[in-house]
Amino acid sequence: QLQLVESGGGLVQPGGSLRLSCTASGFTLDLYAIGWFRQAPGKEREGVSCMSTSGGSTNYADSVKGRFTISRDNAKNTVYLHMNSLKPEDTAVYSCAARPIVCRTGEDEYNYWGQGTQVTVSS
């Protein structure tokens, strides 16, 4: 069964940090570009970051540039989203998604999705 599983979410104070993990089972992530998306209550889902299969191309939403970093460890079949200087507006359910080779902005271009992990930034 092909599956993506996110972990690492939780409650953190403003200015804090979290590291989200996206681990694949049933397939190898090194053949896929991995995108992170988030959806806040009452809002549309938005793209946060993406890394191509080779790791040579990464992109970030303007709202997270300089604070979030995407990385991958192919040996662990895992992609990470390192989130620093968190703000209340970062509160959302974060999901990872996979598609072949290169990143795309459209959600419908991703083949596999995880179930999501909740991130809450609050004092």
Coordinates of N, CA and C in Angstrom, one line a residue:
Q1 N 0.9 -1.2 0.0 CA 0.0 0.0 0.0 C 0.9 1.2 0.0
L2 N 0.6 2.2 -0.9 CA 1.4 3.4 -1.0 C 0.8 4.4 -0.1
Q3 N 1.7 4.9 0.8 CA 1.2 5.8 1.9 C 2.2 6.8 2.2
L4 N 1.8 8.0 2.6 CA 2.6 9.1 3.2 C 2.0 9.4 4.6
V5 N 2.9 9.5 5.5 CA 2.5 9.7 6.9 C 3.3 10.9 7.5
E6 N 2.5 11.9 7.9 CA 3.2 13.1 8.5 C 3.2 12.9 10.0
S7 N 4.2 13.6 10.6 CA 4.3 13.6 12.1 C 5.1 14.9 12.5
G8 N 5.0 15.1 13.8 CA 5.8 16.3 14.3 C 5.0 17.5 14.6
G9 N 3.7 17.5 14.3 CA 2.9 18.6 14.7 C 2.7 18.8 16.2
G10 N 2.1 19.9 16.6 CA 1.8 20.1 18.0 C 1.5 21.5 18.3
L11 N 1.5 21.8 19.6 CA 1.3 23.2 20.1 C 2.6 23.8 20.4
V12 N 2.8 25.0 19.9 CA 4.1 25.7 20.1 C 3.8 27.2 20.3
Q13 N 4.6 27.8 21.1 CA 4.4 29.3 21.4 C 4.9 30.1 20.2
P14 N 4.4 31.3 20.0 CA 5.0 32.1 18.9 C 6.5 32.3 19.1
G15 N 7.2 32.3 18.0 CA 8.6 32.3 18.0 C 9.3 31.0 18.1
G16 N 8.5 30.0 18.4 CA 9.1 28.6 18.6 C 9.3 27.9 17.3
S17 N 9.8 26.6 17.4 CA 10.1 25.8 16.2 C 9.5 24.5 16.3
L18 N 9.3 23.9 15.1 CA 8.8 22.5 15.0 C 9.5 21.9 13.7
R19 N 9.6 20.6 13.7 CA 10.1 19.9 12.6 C 9.0 18.9 12.2
L20 N 8.5 19.0 11.0 CA 7.5 18.1 10.5 C 8.2 17.0 9.7
S21 N 7.7 15.8 9.7 CA 8.3 14.7 8.9 C 7.2 14.1 8.0
C22 N 7.6 13.7 6.9 CA 6.8 13.1 5.9 C 7.5 11.8 5.4
T23 N 7.0 10.7 5.9 CA 7.6 9.4 5.6 C 6.7 8.5 4.7
A24 N 7.4 8.0 3.7 CA 6.7 7.2 2.7 C 6.8 5.7 3.0
S25 N 5.8 5.0 2.7 CA 5.8 3.5 2.7 C 5.2 3.0 1.5
G26 N 5.8 1.9 0.9 CA 5.3 1.3 -0.3 C 5.9 1.9 -1.5
F27 N 6.7 2.9 -1.4 CA 7.4 3.5 -2.6 C 8.6 4.3 -2.0
T28 N 9.5 4.6 -3.0 CA 10.7 5.4 -2.5 C 10.5 6.8 -2.9
L29 N 10.8 7.7 -1.9 CA 10.6 9.1 -2.1 C 11.6 9.7 -3.1
D30 N 12.7 9.1 -3.3 CA 13.8 9.7 -4.1 C 13.4 9.9 -5.6
L31 N 12.3 9.2 -5.9 CA 11.8 9.4 -7.3 C 10.7 10.5 -7.4
Y32 N 10.4 11.1 -6.3 CA 9.3 12.0 -6.3 C 9.7 13.4 -5.8
A33 N 9.0 14.4 -6.3 CA 9.0 15.7 -5.7 C 8.0 15.7 -4.6
I34 N 8.4 16.4 -3.5 CA 7.5 16.4 -2.3 C 7.1 17.9 -2.0
G35 N 5.8 18.1 -1.9 CA 5.3 19.4 -1.5 C 4.7 19.3 -0.1
W36 N 4.8 20.4 0.6 CA 4.1 20.6 1.8 C 3.0 21.7 1.6
F37 N 1.8 21.4 2.1 CA 0.6 22.2 2.0 C 0.1 22.5 3.3
R38 N -0.7 23.5 3.5 CA -1.4 23.7 4.8 C -2.8 24.3 4.6
Q39 N -3.7 24.0 5.5 CA -5.0 24.5 5.4 C -5.4 25.0 6.8
A40 N -5.7 26.3 6.9 CA -6.2 26.9 8.2 C -7.7 26.8 8.2
P41 N -8.3 26.9 9.4 CA -9.8 26.8 9.4 C -10.4 27.9 8.6
G42 N -11.3 27.6 7.8 CA -12.1 28.5 7.0 C -11.3 29.1 5.8
K43 N -10.1 28.5 5.5 CA -9.3 29.0 4.4 C -9.0 27.9 3.4
E44 N -8.7 28.3 2.2 CA -8.3 27.4 1.2 C -6.9 26.8 1.5
R45 N -6.7 25.6 1.0 CA -5.4 25.0 1.2 C -4.4 25.7 0.3
E46 N -3.1 25.9 0.9 CA -2.1 26.7 0.2 C -0.8 25.9 0.2
G47 N 0.0 26.1 -0.9 CA 1.3 25.5 -0.9 C 2.2 26.2 0.0
V48 N 3.1 25.5 0.7 CA 4.0 26.1 1.6 C 5.5 25.9 1.0
S49 N 5.8 24.7 0.6 CA 7.2 24.5 0.1 C 7.2 23.2 -0.7
C50 N 8.2 23.1 -1.6 CA 8.3 21.9 -2.4 C 9.8 21.7 -2.7
M51 N 10.2 20.4 -2.8 CA 11.5 20.1 -3.2 C 11.4 19.0 -4.3
S52 N 12.2 19.2 -5.3 CA 12.3 18.3 -6.4 C 12.9 17.0 -6.0
T53 N 12.9 16.0 -6.9 CA 13.4 14.7 -6.6 C 14.9 14.7 -6.3
S54 N 15.6 15.5 -7.0 CA 17.1 15.5 -6.8 C 17.5 16.5 -5.6
G55 N 16.5 17.2 -5.1 CA 16.8 18.2 -4.1 C 17.4 19.5 -4.7
G56 N 17.6 19.5 -6.0 CA 18.2 20.7 -6.6 C 17.3 21.9 -6.8
S57 N 16.1 21.7 -6.6 CA 15.1 22.8 -6.7 C 14.2 22.8 -5.5
T58 N 14.1 23.9 -4.9 CA 13.2 24.1 -3.8 C 12.5 25.4 -4.0
N59 N 11.3 25.5 -3.4 CA 10.6 26.8 -3.5 C 9.7 26.9 -2.2
Y60 N 9.4 28.2 -1.9 CA 8.7 28.5 -0.6 C 7.7 29.6 -0.9
A61 N 6.6 29.5 -0.2 CA 5.6 30.6 -0.2 C 6.2 31.8 0.4
D62 N 5.9 33.0 -0.1 CA 6.4 34.2 0.4 C 6.2 34.3 2.0
S63 N 5.1 33.8 2.4 CA 4.8 33.9 3.9 C 5.7 33.2 4.8
V64 N 6.5 32.2 4.2 CA 7.4 31.4 5.1 C 8.8 31.5 4.7
K65 N 9.1 32.2 3.7 CA 10.5 32.4 3.2 C 11.4 32.9 4.4
G66 N 12.5 32.3 4.6 CA 13.4 32.7 5.6 C 13.1 32.1 7.0
R67 N 12.0 31.5 7.1 CA 11.6 30.9 8.4 C 11.5 29.3 8.3
F68 N 11.1 28.8 7.1 CA 10.9 27.4 6.9 C 12.0 26.9 6.0
T69 N 12.4 25.6 6.2 CA 13.3 25.0 5.3 C 12.9 23.6 5.0
I70 N 12.9 23.2 3.8 CA 12.6 21.8 3.4 C 13.8 21.0 3.2
S71 N 13.9 19.8 3.6 CA 15.0 18.9 3.4 C 14.5 17.5 3.2
R72 N 15.4 16.7 2.7 CA 15.0 15.3 2.5 C 16.2 14.4 2.9
D73 N 15.8 13.2 3.4 CA 16.8 12.1 3.7 C 16.3 10.9 3.0
N74 N 16.9 10.6 1.9 CA 16.4 9.5 1.1 C 16.7 8.2 1.7
A75 N 17.7 8.1 2.5 CA 18.0 6.9 3.2 C 16.9 6.5 4.2
K76 N 16.2 7.5 4.7 CA 15.1 7.3 5.7 C 13.8 7.4 5.0
N77 N 13.8 7.7 3.7 CA 12.6 7.8 2.9 C 11.7 8.9 3.5
T78 N 12.3 10.0 3.9 CA 11.6 11.0 4.6 C 11.9 12.4 4.1
V79 N 11.0 13.3 4.1 CA 11.2 14.7 3.8 C 10.7 15.5 5.1
Y80 N 11.5 16.5 5.4 CA 11.2 17.3 6.6 C 10.8 18.7 6.2
L81 N 10.1 19.3 7.1 CA 9.8 20.8 7.0 C 10.2 21.4 8.3
H82 N 11.3 22.1 8.3 CA 11.8 22.7 9.5 C 11.2 24.1 9.6
M83 N 10.5 24.4 10.7 CA 9.7 25.6 10.8 C 10.2 26.4 12.0
N84 N 10.8 27.6 11.8 CA 11.3 28.4 12.8 C 10.5 29.7 12.9
S85 N 10.7 30.4 14.0 CA 10.0 31.8 14.2 C 8.5 31.6 13.9
L86 N 7.9 30.7 14.4 CA 6.5 30.4 14.1 C 5.6 31.5 14.6
K87 N 4.6 31.8 13.8 CA 3.6 32.8 14.1 C 2.2 32.2 14.2
P88 N 1.3 32.9 14.9 CA -0.1 32.4 15.1 C -0.7 32.1 13.7
E89 N -0.4 32.9 12.7 CA -1.0 32.7 11.4 C -0.4 31.4 10.7
D90 N 0.6 30.8 11.3 CA 1.0 29.5 10.7 C 0.2 28.3 11.2
T91 N -0.7 28.6 12.1 CA -1.6 27.5 12.6 C -2.4 27.0 11.4
A92 N -2.4 25.6 11.3 CA -3.0 25.0 10.2 C -2.8 23.5 10.3
V93 N -3.5 22.7 9.5 CA -3.2 21.3 9.2 C -2.2 21.3 8.1
Y94 N -1.0 20.6 8.3 CA 0.0 20.5 7.3 C 0.0 19.1 6.7
S95 N 0.0 19.1 5.4 CA 0.0 17.8 4.7 C 1.2 17.8 3.7
C96 N 1.7 16.6 3.5 CA 2.7 16.4 2.4 C 2.1 15.7 1.3
A97 N 2.6 15.9 0.1 CA 2.1 15.2 -1.1 C 3.3 14.9 -2.1
A98 N 3.1 13.9 -2.9 CA 4.2 13.5 -3.8 C 3.7 13.4 -5.2
R99 N 4.6 13.8 -6.1 CA 4.4 13.7 -7.5 C 5.7 13.4 -8.2
P100 N 5.7 12.9 -9.4 CA 7.0 12.5 -10.1 C 7.9 13.7 -10.3
I101 N 9.1 13.6 -9.8 CA 10.3 14.4 -10.2 C 10.2 15.8 -9.9
V102 N 9.4 16.6 -10.5 CA 9.5 18.1 -10.3 C 8.2 18.6 -9.6
C103 N 8.4 19.8 -9.0 CA 7.4 20.4 -8.2 C 6.4 21.1 -9.2
R104 N 5.1 21.1 -8.8 CA 4.1 21.9 -9.5 C 3.3 22.6 -8.4
T105 N 2.6 23.6 -8.8 CA 1.8 24.4 -7.9 C 0.4 23.9 -7.6
G106 N -0.1 23.2 -8.6 CA -1.5 22.7 -8.5 C -1.6 21.5 -7.6
E107 N -2.6 21.5 -6.7 CA -2.8 20.4 -5.8 C -3.1 19.1 -6.6
D108 N -3.9 19.3 -7.6 CA -4.4 18.1 -8.4 C -3.3 17.5 -9.2
E109 N -2.1 18.0 -9.2 CA -1.0 17.4 -9.9 C -0.2 16.5 -9.0
Y110 N -0.6 16.3 -7.7 CA 0.1 15.4 -6.8 C -0.7 14.1 -6.7
N111 N 0.0 13.0 -6.7 CA -0.6 11.7 -6.8 C -0.9 11.1 -5.4
Y112 N 0.0 11.4 -4.4 CA -0.2 10.8 -3.1 C -0.2 11.9 -2.0
W113 N -1.1 11.7 -1.1 CA -1.2 12.6 0.0 C -1.2 11.9 1.4
G114 N -0.7 12.6 2.4 CA -0.8 12.2 3.7 C -2.0 12.7 4.4
Q115 N -2.2 12.2 5.6 CA -3.5 12.6 6.3 C -3.4 13.9 7.0
G116 N -2.2 14.5 7.1 CA -2.1 15.8 7.8 C -1.7 15.7 9.2
T117 N -1.1 16.8 9.7 CA -0.7 16.9 11.1 C -1.0 18.3 11.5
Q118 N -1.6 18.5 12.7 CA -2.0 19.8 13.2 C -0.8 20.6 13.8
V119 N -0.7 21.8 13.4 CA 0.3 22.7 14.0 C -0.5 23.9 14.6
T120 N -0.4 24.1 15.8 CA -1.0 25.3 16.5 C 0.0 26.1 17.1
V121 N 0.0 27.4 16.8 CA 0.9 28.4 17.3 C 0.1 29.4 18.2
S122 N 0.3 29.3 19.5 CA -0.4 30.1 20.4 C 0.3 30.2 21.7
S123 N 0.1 31.3 22.4 CA 0.6 31.5 23.7 C -0.4 31.1 24.8

